[in-house]
Amino acid sequence: MKIKHAIYIIILVLFIDQFSKIYVKTNFFYGESVDILKWFKLTFIENEGMAWGTEIPGEYGKLFLTLFRITAVVGIAYWLWESVTKKKSKYLIVAISLIMAGALGNIIDSVFYGVIFDKSTATHLASLFAENNYGTWFHGRVVDMFYFPIWHGFLPQWIPVYGGKEFNFFNAIFNVADFSISTGVGILIFFNKKAFDNTPTNSTKPYLNNDLEENK
């Protein structure tokens, strides 16, 4: 698999990710939710932190997270380049490309959104390239929108710890970048042997080489 194919994957994911975020941020009030299906909603929220809405507390938590993401992307980019150069498995290259695209997608929010958008509220739609931006460089908030409340109810009493309590499945609200990262990690987990197969993708099998030698 060539590096250009990995770049195509990254660009495609980034385009879908940023298009969906900008559309939701400029067309949804903060907290607004639209039912697509009974178990699928578009719900606009923002978060300060990591994938799937988790956060790092503290005054410098956001800055630390953004800088960590940038450092991580540099490492992932090197991993991708090395994997392509050494003709590693397509599974591995696709997985790395998806992880890198997702990381870049959330970095764009963190680095730029604070200075190109004004604040989203329950009564105000955000504007792109607004004069009264809501934040500063490296302190933008990540836009999330996909919500899958597949089941909501009370768990049976016999379940340890959570028995009898109200429960939502699936409760996280996420974005395309988060999904891309999770898909990449999923490929590495579920296709581990194929992803980390050290045989170059264009290598010729030994028995074919032997046949060629015998026919000379």
PDB file of C-alpha atoms in Angstrom:
ATOM      1  CA  MET A   1       0.000   0.000   0.000  1.00  0.00           C
ATOM      2  CA  LYS A   2       1.432   3.365  -1.026  1.00  0.00           C
ATOM      3  CA  ILE A   3       1.688   6.482   1.114  1.00  0.00           C
ATOM      4  CA  LYS A   4      -0.707   8.331  -1.213  1.00  0.00           C
ATOM      5  CA  HIS A   5      -3.443   5.825  -0.383  1.00  0.00           C
ATOM      6  CA  ALA A   6      -2.930   6.483   3.334  1.00  0.00           C
ATOM      7  CA  ILE A   7      -3.077  10.235   2.656  1.00  0.00           C
ATOM      8  CA  TYR A   8      -6.358   9.783   0.742  1.00  0.00           C
ATOM      9  CA  ILE A   9      -7.859   8.033   3.770  1.00  0.00           C
ATOM     10  CA  ILE A  10      -6.680  10.795   6.115  1.00  0.00           C
ATOM     11  CA  ILE A  11      -7.995  13.590   3.879  1.00  0.00           C
ATOM     12  CA  LEU A  12     -11.368  11.887   3.424  1.00  0.00           C
ATOM     13  CA  VAL A  13     -11.865  11.342   7.153  1.00  0.00           C
ATOM     14  CA  LEU A  14     -10.753  14.903   7.936  1.00  0.00           C
ATOM     15  CA  PHE A  15     -13.158  16.347   5.368  1.00  0.00           C
ATOM     16  CA  ILE A  16     -16.150  14.396   6.724  1.00  0.00           C
ATOM     17  CA  ASP A  17     -15.161  15.165  10.312  1.00  0.00           C
ATOM     18  CA  GLN A  18     -14.740  18.913   9.834  1.00  0.00           C
ATOM     19  CA  PHE A  19     -17.766  19.276   7.558  1.00  0.00           C
ATOM     20  CA  SER A  20     -20.013  17.575  10.128  1.00  0.00           C
ATOM     21  CA  LYS A  21     -18.600  19.629  13.017  1.00  0.00           C
ATOM     22  CA  ILE A  22     -18.886  22.982  11.252  1.00  0.00           C
ATOM     23  CA  TYR A  23     -22.400  22.169  10.034  1.00  0.00           C
ATOM     24  CA  VAL A  24     -23.618  21.186  13.498  1.00  0.00           C
ATOM     25  CA  LYS A  25     -21.902  24.086  15.247  1.00  0.00           C
ATOM     26  CA  THR A  26     -23.369  26.693  12.870  1.00  0.00           C
ATOM     27  CA  ASN A  27     -26.853  25.158  12.606  1.00  0.00           C
ATOM     28  CA  PHE A  28     -27.565  23.746  16.068  1.00  0.00           C
ATOM     29  CA  PHE A  29     -28.089  25.557  19.345  1.00  0.00           C
ATOM     30  CA  TYR A  30     -25.945  24.185  22.153  1.00  0.00           C
ATOM     31  CA  GLY A  31     -27.641  21.095  23.578  1.00  0.00           C
ATOM     32  CA  GLU A  32     -30.116  20.863  20.695  1.00  0.00           C
ATOM     33  CA  SER A  33     -31.008  17.323  19.658  1.00  0.00           C
ATOM     34  CA  VAL A  34     -32.648  16.028  16.488  1.00  0.00           C
ATOM     35  CA  ASP A  35     -34.009  12.491  16.170  1.00  0.00           C
ATOM     36  CA  ILE A  36     -32.735  10.689  13.069  1.00  0.00           C
ATOM     37  CA  LEU A  37     -34.054   7.330  14.271  1.00  0.00           C
ATOM     38  CA  LYS A  38     -35.520   6.253  17.598  1.00  0.00           C
ATOM     39  CA  TRP A  39     -32.089   5.051  18.676  1.00  0.00           C
ATOM     40  CA  PHE A  40     -29.965   7.611  16.788  1.00  0.00           C
ATOM     41  CA  LYS A  41     -29.850  11.343  17.501  1.00  0.00           C
ATOM     42  CA  LEU A  42     -27.771  14.328  16.443  1.00  0.00           C
ATOM     43  CA  THR A  43     -27.053  16.102  19.718  1.00  0.00           C
ATOM     44  CA  PHE A  44     -24.729  19.098  19.775  1.00  0.00           C
ATOM     45  CA  ILE A  45     -22.356  19.315  22.708  1.00  0.00           C
ATOM     46  CA  GLU A  46     -18.731  20.367  23.148  1.00  0.00           C
ATOM     47  CA  ASN A  47     -16.019  19.071  25.428  1.00  0.00           C
ATOM     48  CA  GLU A  48     -12.623  20.226  26.593  1.00  0.00           C
ATOM     49  CA  GLY A  49     -10.876  16.933  26.451  1.00  0.00           C
ATOM     50  CA  MET A  50     -10.196  13.559  25.003  1.00  0.00           C
ATOM     51  CA  ALA A  51     -12.151  11.193  22.786  1.00  0.00           C
ATOM     52  CA  TRP A  52     -15.689  10.250  23.811  1.00  0.00           C
ATOM     53  CA  GLY A  53     -16.078  13.369  25.944  1.00  0.00           C
ATOM     54  CA  THR A  54     -13.590  12.591  28.709  1.00  0.00           C
ATOM     55  CA  GLU A  55     -11.667  15.539  30.131  1.00  0.00           C
ATOM     56  CA  ILE A  56      -8.440  16.418  31.932  1.00  0.00           C
ATOM     57  CA  PRO A  57      -9.157  18.718  34.898  1.00  0.00           C
ATOM     58  CA  GLY A  58      -7.063  21.710  35.925  1.00  0.00           C
ATOM     59  CA  GLU A  59      -6.145  25.109  34.525  1.00  0.00           C
ATOM     60  CA  TYR A  60      -3.546  23.723  32.121  1.00  0.00           C
ATOM     61  CA  GLY A  61      -5.272  20.416  31.406  1.00  0.00           C
ATOM     62  CA  LYS A  62      -6.587  21.566  28.041  1.00  0.00           C
ATOM     63  CA  LEU A  63      -3.246  22.974  26.882  1.00  0.00           C
ATOM     64  CA  PHE A  64      -1.431  19.841  28.010  1.00  0.00           C
ATOM     65  CA  LEU A  65      -3.897  17.654  26.137  1.00  0.00           C
ATOM     66  CA  THR A  66      -3.573  19.647  22.902  1.00  0.00           C
ATOM     67  CA  LEU A  67       0.230  19.581  23.024  1.00  0.00           C
ATOM     68  CA  PHE A  68       0.140  15.867  23.827  1.00  0.00           C
ATOM     69  CA  ARG A  69      -2.102  15.254  20.809  1.00  0.00           C
ATOM     70  CA  ILE A  70       0.263  17.149  18.524  1.00  0.00           C
ATOM     71  CA  THR A  71       3.249  15.173  19.829  1.00  0.00           C
ATOM     72  CA  ALA A  72       1.319  11.933  19.419  1.00  0.00           C
ATOM     73  CA  VAL A  73       0.408  12.782  15.813  1.00  0.00           C
ATOM     74  CA  VAL A  74       4.078  13.342  14.990  1.00  0.00           C
ATOM     75  CA  GLY A  75       4.831   9.876  16.362  1.00  0.00           C
ATOM     76  CA  ILE A  76       1.895   8.341  14.493  1.00  0.00           C
ATOM     77  CA  ALA A  77       3.009  10.032  11.255  1.00  0.00           C
ATOM     78  CA  TYR A  78       6.465   8.494  11.634  1.00  0.00           C
ATOM     79  CA  TRP A  79       4.884   5.087  12.371  1.00  0.00           C
ATOM     80  CA  LEU A  80       2.778   5.407   9.219  1.00  0.00           C
ATOM     81  CA  TRP A  81       5.735   6.419   7.049  1.00  0.00           C
ATOM     82  CA  GLU A  82       7.875   3.588   8.413  1.00  0.00           C
ATOM     83  CA  SER A  83       5.078   1.035   7.896  1.00  0.00           C
ATOM     84  CA  VAL A  84       4.588   2.105   4.275  1.00  0.00           C
ATOM     85  CA  THR A  85       8.340   2.176   3.593  1.00  0.00           C
ATOM     86  CA  LYS A  86       8.788  -1.327   5.001  1.00  0.00           C
ATOM     87  CA  LYS A  87       5.720  -2.545   3.062  1.00  0.00           C
ATOM     88  CA  LYS A  88       3.816  -3.619   6.148  1.00  0.00           C
ATOM     89  CA  SER A  89       0.314  -5.098   6.107  1.00  0.00           C
ATOM     90  CA  LYS A  90      -2.523  -3.074   4.562  1.00  0.00           C
ATOM     91  CA  TYR A  91      -4.487  -3.695   7.746  1.00  0.00           C
ATOM     92  CA  LEU A  92      -1.794  -1.925   9.760  1.00  0.00           C
ATOM     93  CA  ILE A  93      -1.467   1.003   7.352  1.00  0.00           C
ATOM     94  CA  VAL A  94      -5.239   1.551   7.163  1.00  0.00           C
ATOM     95  CA  ALA A  95      -5.505   1.370  10.965  1.00  0.00           C
ATOM     96  CA  ILE A  96      -2.698   3.886  11.488  1.00  0.00           C
ATOM     97  CA  SER A  97      -4.216   6.193   8.858  1.00  0.00           C
ATOM     98  CA  LEU A  98      -7.597   6.136  10.625  1.00  0.00           C
ATOM     99  CA  ILE A  99      -6.022   6.792  14.028  1.00  0.00           C
ATOM    100  CA  MET A 100      -3.959   9.660  12.640  1.00  0.00           C
ATOM    101  CA  ALA A 101      -6.954  11.189  10.834  1.00  0.00           C
ATOM    102  CA  GLY A 102      -9.033  11.067  14.012  1.00  0.00           C
ATOM    103  CA  ALA A 103      -6.282  12.621  16.096  1.00  0.00           C
ATOM    104  CA  LEU A 104      -5.806  15.411  13.535  1.00  0.00           C
ATOM    105  CA  GLY A 105      -9.549  16.047  13.421  1.00  0.00           C
ATOM    106  CA  ASN A 106      -9.767  16.741  17.151  1.00  0.00           C
ATOM    107  CA  ILE A 107      -6.515  18.717  17.092  1.00  0.00           C
ATOM    108  CA  ILE A 108      -8.061  21.116  14.557  1.00  0.00           C
ATOM    109  CA  ASP A 109     -10.917  21.777  17.001  1.00  0.00           C
ATOM    110  CA  SER A 110      -8.553  22.249  19.927  1.00  0.00           C
ATOM    111  CA  VAL A 111      -6.124  24.554  18.135  1.00  0.00           C
ATOM    112  CA  PHE A 112      -8.389  26.652  15.899  1.00  0.00           C
ATOM    113  CA  TYR A 113     -12.037  26.578  16.967  1.00  0.00           C
ATOM    114  CA  GLY A 114     -11.561  28.938  19.893  1.00  0.00           C
ATOM    115  CA  VAL A 115     -10.418  31.731  17.573  1.00  0.00           C
ATOM    116  CA  ILE A 116     -12.679  31.170  14.547  1.00  0.00           C
ATOM    117  CA  PHE A 117     -16.050  30.663  16.270  1.00  0.00           C
ATOM    118  CA  ASP A 118     -18.045  32.691  18.739  1.00  0.00           C
ATOM    119  CA  LYS A 119     -19.731  30.951  21.655  1.00  0.00           C
ATOM    120  CA  SER A 120     -22.498  28.426  21.119  1.00  0.00           C
ATOM    121  CA  THR A 121     -25.386  28.721  23.579  1.00  0.00           C
ATOM    122  CA  ALA A 122     -28.944  27.448  23.920  1.00  0.00           C
ATOM    123  CA  THR A 123     -30.162  30.673  22.267  1.00  0.00           C
ATOM    124  CA  HIS A 124     -27.306  31.626  19.950  1.00  0.00           C
ATOM    125  CA  LEU A 125     -26.000  29.872  16.821  1.00  0.00           C
ATOM    126  CA  ALA A 126     -22.236  30.087  16.480  1.00  0.00           C
ATOM    127  CA  SER A 127     -20.769  31.948  13.509  1.00  0.00           C
ATOM    128  CA  LEU A 128     -17.686  30.896  11.562  1.00  0.00           C
ATOM    129  CA  PHE A 129     -14.881  33.507  11.544  1.00  0.00           C
ATOM    130  CA  ALA A 130     -16.747  35.546  14.130  1.00  0.00           C
ATOM    131  CA  GLU A 131     -15.284  38.769  15.511  1.00  0.00           C
ATOM    132  CA  ASN A 132     -16.076  37.858  19.119  1.00  0.00           C
ATOM    133  CA  ASN A 133     -14.349  34.491  19.297  1.00  0.00           C
ATOM    134  CA  TYR A 134     -15.029  32.373  22.368  1.00  0.00           C
ATOM    135  CA  GLY A 135     -11.481  31.306  23.200  1.00  0.00           C
ATOM    136  CA  THR A 136      -7.796  31.455  22.388  1.00  0.00           C
ATOM    137  CA  TRP A 137      -5.332  29.401  20.360  1.00  0.00           C
ATOM    138  CA  PHE A 138      -4.955  25.818  21.646  1.00  0.00           C
ATOM    139  CA  HIS A 139      -8.043  26.193  23.860  1.00  0.00           C
ATOM    140  CA  GLY A 140     -10.828  25.352  21.429  1.00  0.00           C
ATOM    141  CA  ARG A 141     -13.579  22.934  22.386  1.00  0.00           C
ATOM    142  CA  VAL A 142     -14.129  19.673  20.523  1.00  0.00           C
ATOM    143  CA  VAL A 143     -17.522  19.366  18.814  1.00  0.00           C
ATOM    144  CA  ASP A 144     -19.481  16.140  19.366  1.00  0.00           C
ATOM    145  CA  MET A 145     -22.828  15.178  17.850  1.00  0.00           C
ATOM    146  CA  PHE A 146     -23.502  11.462  17.365  1.00  0.00           C
ATOM    147  CA  TYR A 147     -25.653   9.946  20.095  1.00  0.00           C
ATOM    148  CA  PHE A 148     -26.982   6.374  20.109  1.00  0.00           C
ATOM    149  CA  PRO A 149     -29.360   5.890  23.071  1.00  0.00           C
ATOM    150  CA  ILE A 150     -30.081   2.309  22.053  1.00  0.00           C
ATOM    151  CA  TRP A 151     -31.609   1.359  25.399  1.00  0.00           C
ATOM    152  CA  HIS A 152     -32.736   3.294  28.450  1.00  0.00           C
ATOM    153  CA  GLY A 153     -34.157   1.801  31.617  1.00  0.00           C
ATOM    154  CA  PHE A 154     -33.399   0.404  35.048  1.00  0.00           C
ATOM    155  CA  LEU A 155     -30.969  -2.470  35.486  1.00  0.00           C
ATOM    156  CA  PRO A 156     -32.130  -5.645  37.300  1.00  0.00           C
ATOM    157  CA  GLN A 157     -31.550  -5.674  41.039  1.00  0.00           C
ATOM    158  CA  TRP A 158     -29.351  -8.776  40.849  1.00  0.00           C
ATOM    159  CA  ILE A 159     -26.586  -6.942  38.927  1.00  0.00           C
ATOM    160  CA  PRO A 160     -23.723  -6.050  41.328  1.00  0.00           C
ATOM    161  CA  VAL A 161     -23.138  -2.343  42.088  1.00  0.00           C
ATOM    162  CA  TYR A 162     -25.391  -0.988  39.324  1.00  0.00           C
ATOM    163  CA  GLY A 163     -28.483  -3.098  40.010  1.00  0.00           C
ATOM    164  CA  GLY A 164     -31.703  -1.074  40.202  1.00  0.00           C
ATOM    165  CA  LYS A 165     -30.068   2.069  38.841  1.00  0.00           C
ATOM    166  CA  GLU A 166     -31.069   4.018  35.744  1.00  0.00           C
ATOM    167  CA  PHE A 167     -28.883   3.164  32.767  1.00  0.00           C
ATOM    168  CA  ASN A 168     -28.380   4.396  29.205  1.00  0.00           C
ATOM    169  CA  PHE A 169     -26.779   2.293  26.502  1.00  0.00           C
ATOM    170  CA  PHE A 170     -24.986   3.792  24.612  1.00  0.00           C
ATOM    171  CA  ASN A 171     -24.472   7.013  26.618  1.00  0.00           C
ATOM    172  CA  ALA A 172     -21.418   8.657  25.006  1.00  0.00           C
ATOM    173  CA  ILE A 173     -21.757  11.433  22.424  1.00  0.00           C
ATOM    174  CA  PHE A 174     -18.941  11.403  19.881  1.00  0.00           C
ATOM    175  CA  ASN A 175     -17.772  12.687  16.490  1.00  0.00           C
ATOM    176  CA  VAL A 176     -16.306  11.295  13.262  1.00  0.00           C
ATOM    177  CA  ALA A 177     -12.746  11.725  14.561  1.00  0.00           C
ATOM    178  CA  ASP A 178     -13.524   9.648  17.668  1.00  0.00           C
ATOM    179  CA  PHE A 179     -15.121   6.957  15.514  1.00  0.00           C
ATOM    180  CA  SER A 180     -12.105   6.938  13.190  1.00  0.00           C
ATOM    181  CA  ILE A 181      -9.690   6.449  16.102  1.00  0.00           C
ATOM    182  CA  SER A 182     -11.842   3.683  17.582  1.00  0.00           C
ATOM    183  CA  THR A 183     -12.119   1.926  14.208  1.00  0.00           C
ATOM    184  CA  GLY A 184      -8.331   2.052  13.753  1.00  0.00           C
ATOM    185  CA  VAL A 185      -7.747   0.633  17.227  1.00  0.00           C
ATOM    186  CA  GLY A 186     -10.419  -1.997  16.583  1.00  0.00           C
ATOM    187  CA  ILE A 187      -8.609  -3.144  13.438  1.00  0.00           C
ATOM    188  CA  LEU A 188      -5.377  -3.516  15.411  1.00  0.00           C
ATOM    189  CA  ILE A 189      -7.168  -5.569  18.078  1.00  0.00           C
ATOM    190  CA  PHE A 190      -9.427  -7.811  16.004  1.00  0.00           C
ATOM    191  CA  PHE A 191      -7.056  -8.252  13.055  1.00  0.00           C
ATOM    192  CA  ASN A 192      -3.921  -8.318  15.163  1.00  0.00           C
ATOM    193  CA  LYS A 193      -2.170 -11.184  13.347  1.00  0.00           C
ATOM    194  CA  LYS A 194      -2.833  -9.754   9.904  1.00  0.00           C
ATOM    195  CA  ALA A 195      -1.988  -6.200  10.956  1.00  0.00           C
ATOM    196  CA  PHE A 196       1.362  -7.136  12.461  1.00  0.00           C
ATOM    197  CA  ASP A 197       2.342  -9.723   9.878  1.00  0.00           C
ATOM    198  CA  ASN A 198       5.981  -8.911   9.100  1.00  0.00           C
ATOM    199  CA  THR A 199       5.832 -10.367   5.600  1.00  0.00           C
ATOM    200  CA  PRO A 200       6.078  -7.518   3.041  1.00  0.00           C
ATOM    201  CA  THR A 201       2.803  -7.167   1.117  1.00  0.00           C
ATOM    202  CA  ASN A 202       4.467  -7.538  -2.295  1.00  0.00           C
ATOM    203  CA  SER A 203       6.904 -10.284  -1.362  1.00  0.00           C
ATOM    204  CA  THR A 204       7.077 -13.459  -3.448  1.00  0.00           C
ATOM    205  CA  LYS A 205       6.499 -16.720  -1.623  1.00  0.00           C
ATOM    206  CA  PRO A 206       9.626 -18.901  -1.204  1.00  0.00           C
ATOM    207  CA  TYR A 207       8.230 -21.856  -3.158  1.00  0.00           C
ATOM    208  CA  LEU A 208       7.599 -19.622  -6.156  1.00  0.00           C
ATOM    209  CA  ASN A 209      11.222 -18.519  -6.112  1.00  0.00           C
ATOM    210  CA  ASN A 210      12.323 -22.169  -5.993  1.00  0.00           C
ATOM    211  CA  ASP A 211      10.127 -23.038  -8.989  1.00  0.00           C
ATOM    212  CA  LEU A 212      11.615 -20.160 -10.947  1.00  0.00           C
ATOM    213  CA  GLU A 213      15.131 -21.346 -10.140  1.00  0.00           C
ATOM    214  CA  GLU A 214      14.339 -24.919 -11.261  1.00  0.00           C
ATOM    215  CA  ASN A 215      12.873 -23.734 -14.588  1.00  0.00           C
ATOM    216  CA  LYS A 216      15.947 -21.726 -15.561  1.00  0.00           C
TER     217      LYS A 216
END
